[in-house]
mmCIF file of C-alpha atoms in Angstrom:
data_model
loop_
_atom_site.group_PDB
_atom_site.id
_atom_site.type_symbol
_atom_site.label_atom_id
_atom_site.label_comp_id
_atom_site.label_asym_id
_atom_site.label_seq_id
_atom_site.Cartn_x
_atom_site.Cartn_y
_atom_site.Cartn_z
ATOM 1 C CA MET A 1 12.024 -11.478 125.420
ATOM 2 C CA ILE A 2 14.975 -9.596 123.939
ATOM 3 C CA LEU A 3 17.114 -11.249 121.465
ATOM 4 C CA GLY A 4 20.697 -9.710 121.422
ATOM 5 C CA ALA A 5 22.611 -7.993 124.188
ATOM 6 C CA GLY A 6 24.252 -5.155 122.170
ATOM 7 C CA PRO A 7 23.457 -1.438 122.733
ATOM 8 C CA SER A 8 19.964 -1.626 121.493
ATOM 9 C CA GLY A 9 19.019 -4.759 123.554
ATOM 10 C CA LEU A 10 20.588 -3.710 126.754
ATOM 11 C CA THR A 11 19.098 -0.258 126.756
ATOM 12 C CA LEU A 12 15.735 -1.658 126.027
ATOM 13 C CA ALA A 13 15.911 -4.085 128.940
ATOM 14 C CA HIS A 14 16.961 -1.558 131.420
ATOM 15 C CA SER A 15 14.256 1.032 130.199
ATOM 16 C CA LEU A 16 11.655 -1.644 130.604
ATOM 17 C CA ILE A 17 12.492 -2.292 134.109
ATOM 18 C CA GLU A 18 12.589 1.332 134.944
ATOM 19 C CA ALA A 19 9.204 1.595 133.458
ATOM 20 C CA GLY A 20 7.967 -0.939 135.958
ATOM 21 C CA ILE A 21 8.222 -4.269 134.272
ATOM 22 C CA ALA A 22 9.320 -6.987 136.776
ATOM 23 C CA ARG A 23 12.953 -8.041 136.122
ATOM 24 C CA GLU A 24 11.774 -11.692 136.194
ATOM 25 C CA GLU A 25 9.553 -11.063 133.349
ATOM 26 C CA ILE A 26 12.477 -9.850 131.060
ATOM 27 C CA VAL A 27 14.899 -12.297 129.434
ATOM 28 C CA VAL A 28 17.788 -11.122 127.193
ATOM 29 C CA LEU A 29 19.449 -13.825 125.153
ATOM 30 C CA GLU A 30 23.016 -13.323 123.948
ATOM 31 C CA LYS A 31 24.970 -15.815 121.933
ATOM 32 C CA GLU A 32 28.314 -14.401 123.047
ATOM 33 C CA ALA A 33 29.842 -14.941 126.536
ATOM 34 C CA ILE A 34 29.754 -11.178 127.273
ATOM 35 C CA SER A 35 27.320 -8.362 126.346
ATOM 36 C CA GLY A 36 27.944 -5.501 124.155
ATOM 37 C CA GLY A 37 27.533 -7.090 120.643
ATOM 38 C CA LEU A 38 29.805 -5.153 118.009
ATOM 39 C CA CYS A 39 30.907 -2.718 120.717
ATOM 40 C CA ARG A 40 32.790 -5.254 122.871
ATOM 41 C CA SER A 41 36.444 -4.744 123.773
ATOM 42 C CA GLU A 42 39.312 -6.877 124.517
ATOM 43 C CA GLU A 43 42.592 -6.184 125.883
ATOM 44 C CA VAL A 44 45.397 -6.672 123.398
ATOM 45 C CA ASP A 45 49.023 -5.921 123.847
ATOM 46 C CA GLY A 46 48.138 -4.177 127.426
ATOM 47 C CA ALA A 47 45.389 -1.804 126.058
ATOM 48 C CA PRO A 48 41.797 -2.145 124.822
ATOM 49 C CA LEU A 49 40.784 -2.952 121.264
ATOM 50 C CA ASP A 50 37.234 -2.617 120.136
ATOM 51 C CA ILE A 51 36.807 -5.954 118.450
ATOM 52 C CA GLY A 52 33.781 -4.721 116.158
ATOM 53 C CA GLY A 53 35.938 -1.903 114.751
ATOM 54 C CA GLY A 54 35.823 1.931 115.774
ATOM 55 C CA HIS A 55 33.035 2.867 118.260
ATOM 56 C CA PHE A 56 32.946 6.261 120.064
ATOM 57 C CA LEU A 57 30.230 8.091 121.963
ATOM 58 C CA ASP A 58 28.559 10.952 120.131
ATOM 59 C CA LEU A 59 27.775 13.996 122.265
ATOM 60 C CA ARG A 60 24.526 15.346 120.565
ATOM 61 C CA ARG A 61 21.839 13.402 122.291
ATOM 62 C CA LYS A 62 21.472 14.385 125.896
ATOM 63 C CA GLU A 63 18.839 11.776 126.691
ATOM 64 C CA VAL A 64 21.389 9.130 125.508
ATOM 65 C CA LEU A 65 24.328 10.545 127.483
ATOM 66 C CA ASP A 66 22.296 10.673 130.662
ATOM 67 C CA PHE A 67 21.315 6.940 130.398
ATOM 68 C CA ILE A 68 24.661 5.917 129.594
ATOM 69 C CA PHE A 69 26.409 7.951 132.343
ATOM 70 C CA ARG A 70 24.205 6.117 134.884
ATOM 71 C CA PHE A 71 26.437 3.111 134.264
ATOM 72 C CA MET A 72 29.697 4.580 133.454
ATOM 73 C CA PRO A 73 29.730 8.351 134.872
ATOM 74 C CA ARG A 74 30.925 11.168 132.954
ATOM 75 C CA ASP A 75 34.074 11.563 134.796
ATOM 76 C CA GLU A 76 35.177 8.093 133.571
ATOM 77 C CA TRP A 77 35.240 9.633 129.853
ATOM 78 C CA ALA A 78 37.686 11.557 127.984
ATOM 79 C CA LEU A 79 36.506 14.188 125.648
ATOM 80 C CA PHE A 80 38.388 14.344 122.259
ATOM 81 C CA ASP A 81 37.928 16.952 119.293
ATOM 82 C CA ARG A 82 37.546 14.350 116.269
ATOM 83 C CA VAL A 83 40.773 14.165 113.928
ATOM 84 C CA SER A 84 39.876 11.865 111.056
ATOM 85 C CA LYS A 85 42.088 11.754 107.807
ATOM 86 C CA ILE A 86 41.805 10.377 104.385
ATOM 87 C CA ARG A 87 45.052 9.129 102.604
ATOM 88 C CA LEU A 88 45.032 10.473 99.197
ATOM 89 C CA ARG A 89 47.619 11.500 96.585
ATOM 90 C CA GLY A 90 50.509 10.752 99.110
ATOM 91 C CA MET A 91 49.052 12.938 101.816
ATOM 92 C CA GLU A 92 46.737 12.768 104.786
ATOM 93 C CA VAL A 93 44.058 15.446 104.491
ATOM 94 C CA ASP A 94 41.115 16.018 107.024
ATOM 95 C CA HIS A 95 37.781 14.350 106.574
ATOM 96 C CA PRO A 96 35.396 15.306 104.883
ATOM 97 C CA LEU A 97 37.517 15.773 101.643
ATOM 98 C CA GLU A 98 35.644 18.486 100.020
ATOM 99 C CA ALA A 99 35.685 20.721 103.095
ATOM 100 C CA ASN A 100 39.407 20.358 103.288
ATOM 101 C CA LEU A 101 40.655 20.444 99.695
ATOM 102 C CA TRP A 102 42.755 23.594 100.901
ATOM 103 C CA GLN A 103 45.294 21.282 102.647
ATOM 104 C CA PHE A 104 46.550 20.295 99.222
ATOM 105 C CA PRO A 105 48.929 21.988 97.228
ATOM 106 C CA VAL A 106 47.290 24.791 95.064
ATOM 107 C CA GLU A 107 47.690 22.768 91.708
ATOM 108 C CA VAL A 108 45.791 19.877 93.275
ATOM 109 C CA GLN A 109 43.211 22.113 94.714
ATOM 110 C CA ALA A 110 42.637 23.523 91.272
ATOM 111 C CA ASP A 111 42.223 20.075 89.842
ATOM 112 C CA TYR A 112 39.484 19.208 92.434
ATOM 113 C CA LEU A 113 37.866 22.477 92.149
ATOM 114 C CA GLU A 114 37.472 22.187 88.375
ATOM 115 C CA SER A 115 36.175 18.929 88.684
ATOM 116 C CA ILE A 116 33.405 19.952 91.201
ATOM 117 C CA ALA A 117 32.502 22.922 89.283
ATOM 118 C CA GLN A 118 31.408 20.489 86.363
ATOM 119 C CA ALA A 119 29.317 18.160 88.717
ATOM 120 C CA GLY A 120 25.760 17.613 87.810
ATOM 121 C CA CYS A 121 24.443 19.233 90.986
ATOM 122 C CA VAL A 122 26.456 22.231 90.404
ATOM 123 C CA ARG A 123 25.256 22.542 86.704
ATOM 124 C CA GLY A 124 21.560 21.939 87.612
ATOM 125 C CA GLU A 125 21.286 18.556 86.025
ATOM 126 C CA PRO A 126 18.743 16.070 87.540
ATOM 127 C CA MET A 127 19.824 13.761 90.205
ATOM 128 C CA PRO A 128 20.632 10.171 88.810
ATOM 129 C CA GLU A 129 19.317 7.002 90.532
ATOM 130 C CA SER A 130 22.541 4.944 90.412
ATOM 131 C CA PHE A 131 25.050 5.136 93.206
ATOM 132 C CA ALA A 132 28.103 5.760 91.039
ATOM 133 C CA ALA A 133 26.500 8.369 89.025
ATOM 134 C CA TRP A 134 25.103 10.078 91.967
ATOM 135 C CA ILE A 135 28.589 10.145 93.531
ATOM 136 C CA GLU A 136 29.915 11.954 90.383
ATOM 137 C CA TRP A 137 26.657 14.107 90.084
ATOM 138 C CA LYS A 138 27.264 15.283 93.794
ATOM 139 C CA LEU A 139 31.068 15.507 94.067
ATOM 140 C CA GLY A 140 32.496 15.588 90.623
ATOM 141 C CA GLN A 141 34.429 12.960 88.624
ATOM 142 C CA ARG A 142 37.839 13.430 90.474
ATOM 143 C CA ILE A 143 36.724 12.919 93.815
ATOM 144 C CA ALA A 144 34.370 10.138 92.848
ATOM 145 C CA GLN A 145 37.021 8.239 90.846
ATOM 146 C CA GLU A 146 40.016 9.032 93.423
ATOM 147 C CA TYR A 147 38.077 8.380 96.754
ATOM 148 C CA MET A 148 34.413 7.688 96.956
ATOM 149 C CA LEU A 149 34.042 5.116 94.492
ATOM 150 C CA PRO A 150 37.193 2.909 95.259
ATOM 151 C CA TYR A 151 36.545 3.423 99.018
ATOM 152 C CA ASN A 152 32.863 1.995 98.582
ATOM 153 C CA ARG A 153 34.211 -0.857 96.548
ATOM 154 C CA LYS A 154 36.628 -1.673 99.328
ATOM 155 C CA ILE A 155 34.040 -1.644 102.228
ATOM 156 C CA TRP A 156 31.220 -3.236 100.562
ATOM 157 C CA SER A 157 33.145 -5.457 98.032
ATOM 158 C CA MET A 158 30.339 -5.075 95.468
ATOM 159 C CA HIS A 159 29.791 -2.938 92.515
ATOM 160 C CA PRO A 160 28.545 0.610 93.640
ATOM 161 C CA ASP A 161 25.567 0.538 91.371
ATOM 162 C CA ALA A 162 24.355 -2.454 93.434
ATOM 163 C CA LEU A 163 23.772 0.153 96.192
ATOM 164 C CA GLY A 164 20.858 2.621 96.519
ATOM 165 C CA THR A 165 21.138 6.152 96.864
ATOM 166 C CA TYR A 166 18.489 6.653 99.633
ATOM 167 C CA TRP A 167 21.092 6.855 102.410
ATOM 168 C CA LEU A 168 23.564 9.214 100.964
ATOM 169 C CA TYR A 169 21.779 11.998 102.958
ATOM 170 C CA LYS A 170 24.289 10.787 105.845
ATOM 171 C CA LEU A 171 27.246 12.097 103.720
ATOM 172 C CA PRO A 172 28.703 15.672 104.699
ATOM 173 C CA ASP A 173 26.723 18.307 102.564
ATOM 174 C CA VAL A 174 29.370 20.866 101.523
ATOM 175 C CA SER A 175 28.356 23.006 98.568
ATOM 176 C CA PHE A 176 30.629 24.189 95.802
ATOM 177 C CA ARG A 177 30.709 27.510 97.121
ATOM 178 C CA GLU A 178 31.616 26.435 100.580
ATOM 179 C CA THR A 179 34.450 24.205 98.992
ATOM 180 C CA LEU A 180 35.660 27.349 97.084
ATOM 181 C CA LEU A 181 35.666 29.488 100.061
ATOM 182 C CA SER A 182 37.564 26.796 102.218
ATOM 183 C CA CYS A 183 40.350 26.875 99.526
ATOM 184 C CA LEU A 184 40.569 30.629 99.363
ATOM 185 C CA GLU A 185 40.463 31.111 103.128
ATOM 186 C CA GLY A 186 42.459 28.008 104.202
ATOM 187 C CA LYS A 187 39.947 26.445 106.602
ATOM 188 C CA PRO A 188 37.088 23.935 106.584
ATOM 189 C CA MET A 189 33.535 24.947 105.397
ATOM 190 C CA GLY A 190 30.204 23.281 105.630
ATOM 191 C CA ALA A 191 28.572 20.808 107.988
ATOM 192 C CA LEU A 192 30.767 18.331 109.842
ATOM 193 C CA PRO A 193 29.757 14.681 110.003
ATOM 194 C CA ALA A 194 29.089 12.783 113.342
ATOM 195 C CA HIS A 195 31.467 12.755 116.117
ATOM 196 C CA GLY A 196 32.854 16.342 115.649
ATOM 197 C CA THR A 197 33.654 15.694 119.256
ATOM 198 C CA PHE A 198 33.472 12.371 121.100
ATOM 199 C CA LEU A 199 33.751 10.625 124.318
ATOM 200 C CA TYR A 200 35.887 7.605 124.944
ATOM 201 C CA PRO A 201 36.548 5.700 128.375
ATOM 202 C CA LYS A 202 39.660 6.871 130.104
ATOM 203 C CA GLU A 203 40.625 3.436 131.377
ATOM 204 C CA PHE A 204 38.742 1.070 129.235
ATOM 205 C CA GLY A 205 37.722 -0.002 125.781
ATOM 206 C CA TYR A 206 34.350 1.144 124.589
ATOM 207 C CA GLY A 207 32.938 -2.271 125.382
ATOM 208 C CA GLU A 208 33.287 -1.518 129.282
ATOM 209 C CA VAL A 209 29.946 0.546 129.489
ATOM 210 C CA TRP A 210 27.923 -2.385 127.737
ATOM 211 C CA ARG A 211 29.594 -4.941 129.839
ATOM 212 C CA ARG A 212 28.449 -3.081 133.002
ATOM 213 C CA MET A 213 24.960 -2.930 131.558
ATOM 214 C CA GLY A 214 25.012 -6.506 130.968
ATOM 215 C CA VAL A 215 26.105 -7.301 134.522
ATOM 216 C CA ALA A 216 23.608 -5.094 135.924
ATOM 217 C CA LEU A 217 20.667 -7.104 134.419
ATOM 218 C CA GLY A 218 21.600 -9.944 136.587
ATOM 219 C CA ASP A 219 19.846 -13.112 135.943
ATOM 220 C CA SER A 220 17.926 -11.483 133.214
ATOM 221 C CA LEU A 221 20.622 -11.863 130.841
ATOM 222 C CA VAL A 222 21.570 -15.291 129.542
ATOM 223 C CA THR A 223 24.933 -15.443 127.744
ATOM 224 C CA GLY A 224 26.129 -17.970 125.436
ATOM 225 C CA CYS A 225 22.706 -18.692 124.284
ATOM 226 C CA ALA A 226 22.335 -18.208 120.575
ATOM 227 C CA LEU A 227 18.855 -18.026 118.799
ATOM 228 C CA GLN A 228 17.969 -21.621 117.874
ATOM 229 C CA SER A 229 14.060 -21.835 117.285
ATOM 230 C CA VAL A 230 11.117 -19.810 117.505
ATOM 231 C CA ASP A 231 7.436 -21.029 117.690
ATOM 232 C CA LEU A 232 5.774 -18.197 116.057
ATOM 233 C CA GLU A 233 2.202 -19.212 116.945
ATOM 234 C CA ASN A 234 2.951 -19.650 120.435
ATOM 235 C CA ARG A 235 6.091 -17.115 120.730
ATOM 236 C CA VAL A 236 8.281 -19.698 122.346
ATOM 237 C CA VAL A 237 12.068 -19.193 122.176
ATOM 238 C CA ASN A 238 14.574 -22.030 121.933
ATOM 239 C CA GLY A 239 11.910 -24.392 123.389
ATOM 240 C CA ARG A 240 12.058 -22.786 126.776
ATOM 241 C CA TRP A 241 10.997 -19.239 126.877
ATOM 242 C CA LYS A 242 7.309 -18.063 126.389
ATOM 243 C CA ALA A 243 7.107 -14.335 125.366
ATOM 244 C CA GLU A 244 4.377 -11.957 125.223
ATOM 245 C CA THR A 245 6.557 -9.774 122.878
ATOM 246 C CA ILE A 246 9.792 -10.850 121.037
ATOM 247 C CA VAL A 247 12.146 -7.929 120.573
ATOM 248 C CA SER A 248 14.686 -8.932 117.832
ATOM 249 C CA SER A 249 18.124 -7.139 117.480
ATOM 250 C CA VAL A 250 19.739 -9.991 115.846
ATOM 251 C CA PRO A 251 20.075 -10.253 112.172
ATOM 252 C CA TRP A 252 16.964 -11.381 110.316
ATOM 253 C CA THR A 253 18.999 -13.895 108.281
ATOM 254 C CA CYS A 254 19.455 -15.818 111.694
ATOM 255 C CA TRP A 255 15.631 -16.408 111.584
ATOM 256 C CA LEU A 256 15.678 -18.410 108.550
ATOM 257 C CA GLU A 257 17.093 -21.540 110.560
ATOM 258 C CA ALA A 258 15.175 -20.680 113.644
ATOM 259 C CA ALA A 259 11.691 -20.321 112.351
ATOM 260 C CA LYS A 260 9.054 -21.134 109.757
ATOM 261 C CA LEU A 261 8.751 -17.870 108.147
ATOM 262 C CA PRO A 262 6.177 -17.256 105.264
ATOM 263 C CA GLN A 263 7.785 -17.569 101.703
ATOM 264 C CA ALA A 264 7.299 -13.852 101.039
ATOM 265 C CA VAL A 265 9.208 -13.049 104.208
ATOM 266 C CA VAL A 266 11.880 -15.709 103.454
ATOM 267 C CA ASP A 267 12.422 -14.097 100.045
ATOM 268 C CA ASP A 268 12.670 -10.639 101.413
ATOM 269 C CA VAL A 269 15.184 -11.697 104.138
ATOM 270 C CA ARG A 270 17.469 -13.413 101.510
ATOM 271 C CA THR A 271 17.739 -10.284 99.620
ATOM 272 C CA LEU A 272 19.432 -8.493 102.635
ATOM 273 C CA ARG A 273 23.156 -8.148 102.517
ATOM 274 C CA ASN A 274 25.686 -7.327 105.083
ATOM 275 C CA ALA A 275 29.542 -6.823 105.047
ATOM 276 C CA PRO A 276 31.823 -9.022 107.199
ATOM 277 C CA ILE A 277 34.615 -7.149 108.653
ATOM 278 C CA ASP A 278 38.040 -8.487 110.015
ATOM 279 C CA VAL A 279 39.696 -6.276 112.790
ATOM 280 C CA ASP A 280 43.339 -6.629 112.750
ATOM 281 C CA TYR A 281 45.931 -5.367 115.483
ATOM 282 C CA VAL A 282 49.238 -3.860 114.234
ATOM 283 C CA PRO A 283 51.849 -3.202 116.914
ATOM 284 C CA ASP A 284 53.540 -0.342 115.035
ATOM 285 C CA THR A 285 52.587 3.057 116.411
ATOM 286 C CA LEU A 286 51.889 5.506 113.351
ATOM 287 C CA ASP A 287 53.013 8.981 113.288
ATOM 288 C CA SER A 288 49.758 10.815 113.021
ATOM 289 C CA PRO A 289 47.230 12.960 114.974
ATOM 290 C CA SER A 290 44.475 11.010 113.502
ATOM 291 C CA HIS A 291 41.931 9.034 115.565
ATOM 292 C CA TRP A 292 40.953 7.192 112.393
ATOM 293 C CA THR A 293 42.167 7.323 108.953
ATOM 294 C CA TYR A 294 40.289 6.456 105.696
ATOM 295 C CA GLU A 295 42.191 4.314 103.084
ATOM 296 C CA PRO A 296 40.645 4.403 99.550
ATOM 297 C CA ASP A 297 43.726 2.782 97.847
ATOM 298 C CA GLU A 298 42.377 -0.533 96.491
ATOM 299 C CA SER A 299 45.997 -2.025 96.579
ATOM 300 C CA VAL A 300 45.866 -1.771 100.412
ATOM 301 C CA PRO A 301 43.323 -4.461 101.727
ATOM 302 C CA TYR A 302 41.806 -2.392 104.760
ATOM 303 C CA HIS A 303 39.641 0.591 104.385
ATOM 304 C CA ARG A 304 40.061 2.278 107.760
ATOM 305 C CA ALA A 305 42.632 2.533 110.389
ATOM 306 C CA LEU A 306 42.047 3.244 114.149
ATOM 307 C CA LEU A 307 44.945 4.700 115.785
ATOM 308 C CA ARG A 308 44.294 3.733 119.397
ATOM 309 C CA SER A 309 47.413 5.409 120.811
ATOM 310 C CA ASN A 310 45.633 8.595 119.968
ATOM 311 C CA PHE A 311 42.528 7.916 122.105
ATOM 312 C CA ALA A 312 43.049 4.788 124.560
ATOM 313 C CA LYS A 313 45.385 5.394 127.544
ATOM 314 C CA ASN A 314 48.615 3.978 127.538
ATOM 315 C CA ALA A 315 48.108 2.212 124.279
ATOM 316 C CA LYS A 316 50.460 1.759 121.350
ATOM 317 C CA GLY A 317 49.725 0.380 117.841
ATOM 318 C CA TYR A 318 46.543 0.561 115.824
ATOM 319 C CA TRP A 319 43.925 -1.703 114.290
ATOM 320 C CA THR A 320 42.316 -1.910 110.850
ATOM 321 C CA GLU A 321 39.022 -2.736 109.393
ATOM 322 C CA THR A 322 38.862 -4.927 106.331
ATOM 323 C CA ASN A 323 36.180 -6.545 104.387
ATOM 324 C CA ALA A 324 36.719 -10.180 105.216
ATOM 325 C CA THR A 325 36.466 -11.014 101.614
ATOM 326 C CA ARG A 326 39.571 -8.826 101.110
ATOM 327 C CA SER A 327 41.490 -9.851 104.081
ATOM 328 C CA LYS A 328 44.781 -11.644 103.821
ATOM 329 C CA PRO A 329 46.138 -14.505 105.952
ATOM 330 C CA THR A 330 47.532 -13.296 109.233
ATOM 331 C CA ASP A 331 49.412 -14.697 112.326
ATOM 332 C CA GLY A 332 48.578 -11.671 114.225
ATOM 333 C CA VAL A 333 45.664 -10.877 116.331
ATOM 334 C CA ARG A 334 42.304 -10.748 114.411
ATOM 335 C CA PHE A 335 38.669 -10.565 115.268
ATOM 336 C CA HIS A 336 36.043 -11.572 112.656
ATOM 337 C CA ASN A 337 32.642 -10.042 112.643
ATOM 338 C CA GLU A 338 30.610 -11.760 110.119
ATOM 339 C CA TYR A 339 27.567 -9.239 110.746
ATOM 340 C CA ALA A 340 29.335 -5.793 110.809
ATOM 341 C CA TYR A 341 27.686 -3.545 108.409
ATOM 342 C CA PRO A 342 24.246 -3.826 106.911
ATOM 343 C CA ILE A 343 24.525 -2.916 103.245
ATOM 344 C CA ASN A 344 22.099 -0.407 101.826
ATOM 345 C CA THR A 345 21.344 -2.328 98.474
ATOM 346 C CA LEU A 346 18.690 -1.420 95.983
ATOM 347 C CA GLY A 347 15.396 -2.503 97.398
ATOM 348 C CA LYS A 348 16.524 -2.757 100.917
ATOM 349 C CA PRO A 349 13.920 -0.234 102.580
ATOM 350 C CA GLU A 350 11.013 -1.705 101.026
ATOM 351 C CA ALA A 351 12.172 -5.499 101.931
ATOM 352 C CA VAL A 352 12.864 -4.321 105.458
ATOM 353 C CA ALA A 353 9.520 -2.458 105.701
ATOM 354 C CA ARG A 354 7.610 -5.677 104.560
ATOM 355 C CA ILE A 355 9.645 -7.797 107.122
ATOM 356 C CA LEU A 356 8.934 -5.558 109.845
ATOM 357 C CA GLN A 357 5.225 -5.371 109.068
ATOM 358 C CA TRP A 358 5.005 -9.075 109.096
ATOM 359 C CA ALA A 359 6.675 -9.120 112.379
ATOM 360 C CA LYS A 360 4.372 -6.844 114.009
ATOM 361 C CA THR A 361 1.460 -9.243 113.301
ATOM 362 C CA CYS A 362 3.349 -11.988 114.924
ATOM 363 C CA GLY A 363 4.370 -9.949 118.201
ATOM 364 C CA ILE A 364 7.739 -9.234 117.044
ATOM 365 C CA VAL A 365 9.529 -6.012 117.050
ATOM 366 C CA GLY A 366 12.728 -5.343 115.168
ATOM 367 C CA ILE A 367 15.189 -2.849 116.683
ATOM 368 C CA GLY A 368 18.900 -1.596 116.112
ATOM 369 C CA ARG A 369 21.484 -2.201 113.539
ATOM 370 C CA TRP A 370 20.296 -5.579 112.534
ATOM 371 C CA GLY A 371 16.468 -5.447 113.443
ATOM 372 C CA ARG A 372 16.123 -2.335 111.101
ATOM 373 C CA TRP A 373 19.166 -3.506 108.855
ATOM 374 C CA GLU A 374 20.317 0.090 109.099
ATOM 375 C CA HIS A 375 23.790 1.286 109.839
ATOM 376 C CA MET A 376 23.310 2.851 113.375
ATOM 377 C CA ASN A 377 26.047 4.322 115.702
ATOM 378 C CA SER A 378 25.590 3.294 119.095
ATOM 379 C CA ASP A 379 24.005 6.473 120.203
ATOM 380 C CA VAL A 380 21.384 6.262 117.615
ATOM 381 C CA ALA A 381 20.645 2.586 118.361
ATOM 382 C CA VAL A 382 20.306 3.747 122.197
ATOM 383 C CA ALA A 383 17.991 6.583 121.312
ATOM 384 C CA GLU A 384 15.632 4.321 119.327
ATOM 385 C CA ALA A 385 15.576 1.728 122.019
ATOM 386 C CA LEU A 386 14.462 4.242 124.430
ATOM 387 C CA GLN A 387 11.590 5.267 122.303
ATOM 388 C CA VAL A 388 10.726 1.484 121.728
ATOM 389 C CA ALA A 389 10.630 1.125 125.511
ATOM 390 C CA ARG A 390 8.077 3.947 125.807
ATOM 391 C CA ASP A 391 6.055 2.574 122.933
ATOM 392 C CA LEU A 392 5.941 -0.762 124.516
ATOM 393 C CA THR A 393 4.928 0.618 127.954
ATOM 394 C CA GLY A 394 2.313 2.972 126.542
ATOM 395 C CA GLN A 395 4.360 5.955 127.551
ATOM 396 C CA GLY A 396 4.145 7.292 124.042
ATOM 397 C CA ALA A 397 6.411 9.952 122.646
ATOM 398 C CA ARG A 398 9.271 11.558 124.527
ATOM 399 C CA ALA A 399 8.172 14.691 126.571
#
């Protein structure tokens, strides 16, 4: 039994079938009418729009690409060199900011470089534990105050110091020396973030590949079927399906109403936080080469704009991502995602570890963005599901 037909659940189902599990022994429950989870797409104004925000296929995991290309062959994908921008000081500069300060006027470069030179990590000071202090320690006060802190206040809509620092290894790691050299030589330096190059369907939205995976499951996929109840002792879901193993890619908070959980688990689940996101379509086509643009200005509700005319065929306009608590009323096209981003709050890793340990004792496995309560790109979710399939079928680690 698999709960949720997003990238994790779909990948796991197909991998189990390929490993020899009879198709009739696998059931995937999905509350929506179509598979794909946050990666679903809809046609809006004559072109695809990814209703869960921006999703792109990273090129770095061959195993993932080989799996996905079986459902949507490589020749159906267009290859792009990533162009992502940050709006700051009345300009658009390339992301990551610290690798591209050279794009500002010299006086502005000097402002940032002076601030970075005084950052705690450059001066050899011990790493702080609070999020806001860590950002200043790592990037300097100016980048922290003008970009990183306001951006994080917008996307999470909570005080930055409610966030942990355990996930910040995901940020681009550009040293002060590399930043200085980039300004002197007029080119980016340091490691680039994910999606340096990416694939996007030529004729469809990103949701098409996941839709095809759902269709390929046939009767094993049950859509329009939300999680309603779980009999933990007998592992019976919704009073109908008895499972040997339950694999959950749905948010743990959905389990609070569906099952009688131990109080300690309830307490841990209630500490988990998520950011609800509204995706709004804007018909105007922006004059920018960017595929997506970060907006730290707190007077602007949205935190990111996806310029679909730069990656979706025959498209115009763009869409924005806004934390739903900051959204303003609209008469336009809007898609609401209550569960969009897990929030990396203080104590989250420990709480999730305890939840997963309890789940294991009940024959339940948590996978994906919500089963692990971790911000996974779709390629990471697929890679994890491929490994979980090997574990469940006794095939062990990848060769």
